Short mmCIF file of C-alpha atoms in Angstrom, two decimals:
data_model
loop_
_atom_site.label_atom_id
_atom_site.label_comp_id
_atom_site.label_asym_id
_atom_site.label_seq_id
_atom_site.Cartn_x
_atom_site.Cartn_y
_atom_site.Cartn_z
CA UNK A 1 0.00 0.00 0.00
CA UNK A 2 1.37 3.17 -1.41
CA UNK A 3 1.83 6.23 1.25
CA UNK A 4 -1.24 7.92 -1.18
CA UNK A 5 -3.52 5.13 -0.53
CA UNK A 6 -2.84 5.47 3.53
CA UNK A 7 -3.84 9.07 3.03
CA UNK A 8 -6.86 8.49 1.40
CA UNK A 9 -7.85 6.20 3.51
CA UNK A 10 -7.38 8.25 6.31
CA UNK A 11 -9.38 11.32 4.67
CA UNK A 12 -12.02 8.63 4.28
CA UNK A 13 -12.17 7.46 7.89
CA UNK A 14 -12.01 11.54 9.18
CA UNK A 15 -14.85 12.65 6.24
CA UNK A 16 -17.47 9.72 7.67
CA UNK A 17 -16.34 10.11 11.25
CA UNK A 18 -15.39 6.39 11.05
CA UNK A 19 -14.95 5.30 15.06
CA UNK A 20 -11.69 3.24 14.10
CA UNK A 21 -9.86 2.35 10.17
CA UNK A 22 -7.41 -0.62 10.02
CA UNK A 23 -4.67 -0.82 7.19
CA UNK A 24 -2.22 -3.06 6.18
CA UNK A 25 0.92 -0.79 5.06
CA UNK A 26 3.54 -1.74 2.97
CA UNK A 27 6.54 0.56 4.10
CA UNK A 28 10.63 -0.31 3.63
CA UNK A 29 10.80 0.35 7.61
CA UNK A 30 9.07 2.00 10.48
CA UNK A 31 10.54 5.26 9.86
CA UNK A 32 7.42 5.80 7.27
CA UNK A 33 5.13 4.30 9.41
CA UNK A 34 5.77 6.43 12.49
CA UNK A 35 5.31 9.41 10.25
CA UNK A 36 1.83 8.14 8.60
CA UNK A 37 0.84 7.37 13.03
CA UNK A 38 1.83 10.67 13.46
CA UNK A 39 -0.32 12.11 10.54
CA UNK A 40 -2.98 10.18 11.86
CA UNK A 41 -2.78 11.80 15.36
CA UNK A 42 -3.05 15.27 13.76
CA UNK A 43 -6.50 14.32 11.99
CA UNK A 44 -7.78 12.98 15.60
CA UNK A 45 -6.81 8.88 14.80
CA UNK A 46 -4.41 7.58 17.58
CA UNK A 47 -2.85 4.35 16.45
CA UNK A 48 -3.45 1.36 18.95
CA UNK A 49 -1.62 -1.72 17.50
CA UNK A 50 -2.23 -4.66 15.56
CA UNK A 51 -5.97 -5.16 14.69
CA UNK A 52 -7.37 -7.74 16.72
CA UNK A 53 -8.23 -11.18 15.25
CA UNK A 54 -5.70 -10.67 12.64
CA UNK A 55 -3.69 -13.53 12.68
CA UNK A 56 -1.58 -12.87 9.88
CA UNK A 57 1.42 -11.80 12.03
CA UNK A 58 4.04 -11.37 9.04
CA UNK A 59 1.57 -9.18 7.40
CA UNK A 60 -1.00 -7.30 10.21
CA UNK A 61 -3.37 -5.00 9.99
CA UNK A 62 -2.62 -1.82 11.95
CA UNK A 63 -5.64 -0.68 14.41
CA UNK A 64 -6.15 3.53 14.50
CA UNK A 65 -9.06 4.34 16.85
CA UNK A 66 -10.86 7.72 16.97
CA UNK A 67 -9.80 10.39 19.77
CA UNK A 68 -12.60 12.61 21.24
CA UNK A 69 -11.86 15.72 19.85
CA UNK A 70 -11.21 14.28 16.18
CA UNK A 71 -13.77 16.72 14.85
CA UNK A 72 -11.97 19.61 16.44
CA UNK A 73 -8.71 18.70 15.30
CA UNK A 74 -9.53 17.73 11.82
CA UNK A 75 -11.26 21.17 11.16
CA UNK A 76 -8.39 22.92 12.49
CA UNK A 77 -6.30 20.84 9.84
CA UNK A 78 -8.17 21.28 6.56
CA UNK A 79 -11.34 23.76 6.96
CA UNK A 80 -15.09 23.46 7.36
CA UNK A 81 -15.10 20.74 4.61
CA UNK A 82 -13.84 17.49 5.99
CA UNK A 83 -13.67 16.13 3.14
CA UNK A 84 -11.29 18.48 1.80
CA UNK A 85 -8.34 16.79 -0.21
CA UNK A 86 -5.22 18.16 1.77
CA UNK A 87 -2.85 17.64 -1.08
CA UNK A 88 1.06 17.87 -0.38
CA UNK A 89 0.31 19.04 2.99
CA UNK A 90 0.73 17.03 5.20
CA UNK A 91 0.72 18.11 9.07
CA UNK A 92 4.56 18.26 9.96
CA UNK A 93 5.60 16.36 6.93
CA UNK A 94 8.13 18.00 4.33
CA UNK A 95 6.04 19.28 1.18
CA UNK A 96 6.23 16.91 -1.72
CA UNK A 97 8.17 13.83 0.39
CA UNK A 98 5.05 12.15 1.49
CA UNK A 99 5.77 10.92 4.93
CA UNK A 100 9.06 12.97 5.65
CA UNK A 101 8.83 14.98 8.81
CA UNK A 102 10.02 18.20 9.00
CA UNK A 103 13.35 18.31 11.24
CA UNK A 104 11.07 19.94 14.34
CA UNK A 105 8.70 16.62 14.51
CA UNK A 106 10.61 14.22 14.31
CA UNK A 107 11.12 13.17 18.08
CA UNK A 108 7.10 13.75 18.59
CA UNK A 109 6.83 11.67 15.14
CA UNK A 110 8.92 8.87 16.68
CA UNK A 111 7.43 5.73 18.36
CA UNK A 112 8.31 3.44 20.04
CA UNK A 113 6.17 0.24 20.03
CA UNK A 114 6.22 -2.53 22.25
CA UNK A 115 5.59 -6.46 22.06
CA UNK A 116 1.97 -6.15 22.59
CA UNK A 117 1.44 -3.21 20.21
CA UNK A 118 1.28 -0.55 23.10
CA UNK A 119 2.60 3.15 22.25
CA UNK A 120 5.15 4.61 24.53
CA UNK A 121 3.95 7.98 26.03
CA UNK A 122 6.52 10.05 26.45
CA UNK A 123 6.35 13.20 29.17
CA UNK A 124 6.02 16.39 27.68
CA UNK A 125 8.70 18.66 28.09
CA UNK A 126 8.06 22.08 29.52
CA UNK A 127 8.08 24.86 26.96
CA UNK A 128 11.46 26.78 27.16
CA UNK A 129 11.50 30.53 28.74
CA UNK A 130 14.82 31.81 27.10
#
């Protein structure tokens, strides 16, 4: 699955108000997918694992369930008209490079996943005062 085809289906799942989407992506490394997780986040879709009952281990599904204020966040992103294309822009992604984050992302962008599929929260970091 193409990084386009992720998109799309993401703009699909955030125009109906879908309560979870599951997709099987096709990425060289995790690198990509930690970007498209992070993309996800910004439209209001926090990623949760492996879906369940997928048994195809080698090849999973990857679970994305609806936050509370997806709505909110999703507007913010793209308009009044959720089902707005965004184009190139992607939330914190380089214009053009699909899922590239910009150099100021990239540690929120990062994951680290465990065993069982869990995401690691990490604290957030008081705002400098310099």
């Amino acid at each position: 699955m193409d990084e386009r085809h992720l998109v799309n289906e993401l703009m699909k799942a955030v125009a109906e108000e879908a309560r979870e989407f599951a997709v099987r992506p096709h990425f060289p490394g995790l690198k990509k997918f930690e970007a498209f997780a992070y993309v996800a986040e910004r439209f209001g879709y926090r990623y949760l694992g492996h879906a369940p009952g997928n048994a195809a281990l080698n090849n999973p599904y990857f679970l994305f369930r609806r936050t509370p204020d997806a709505r909110e966040r999703a507007t913010v992103l793209m308009g009044t008209d959720a089902a707005a294309p965004v184009g190139d822009a992607l939330p914190g992604m380089r214009p053009g490079l699909g899922f590239t984050p910009i150099p100021a992302v990239r540690p929120e962008a990062e994951l680290l996943l465990f065993a069982d599929g869990r995401r690691r929260e990490w604290p957030v970091q008081p705002a400098r005062t310099e």
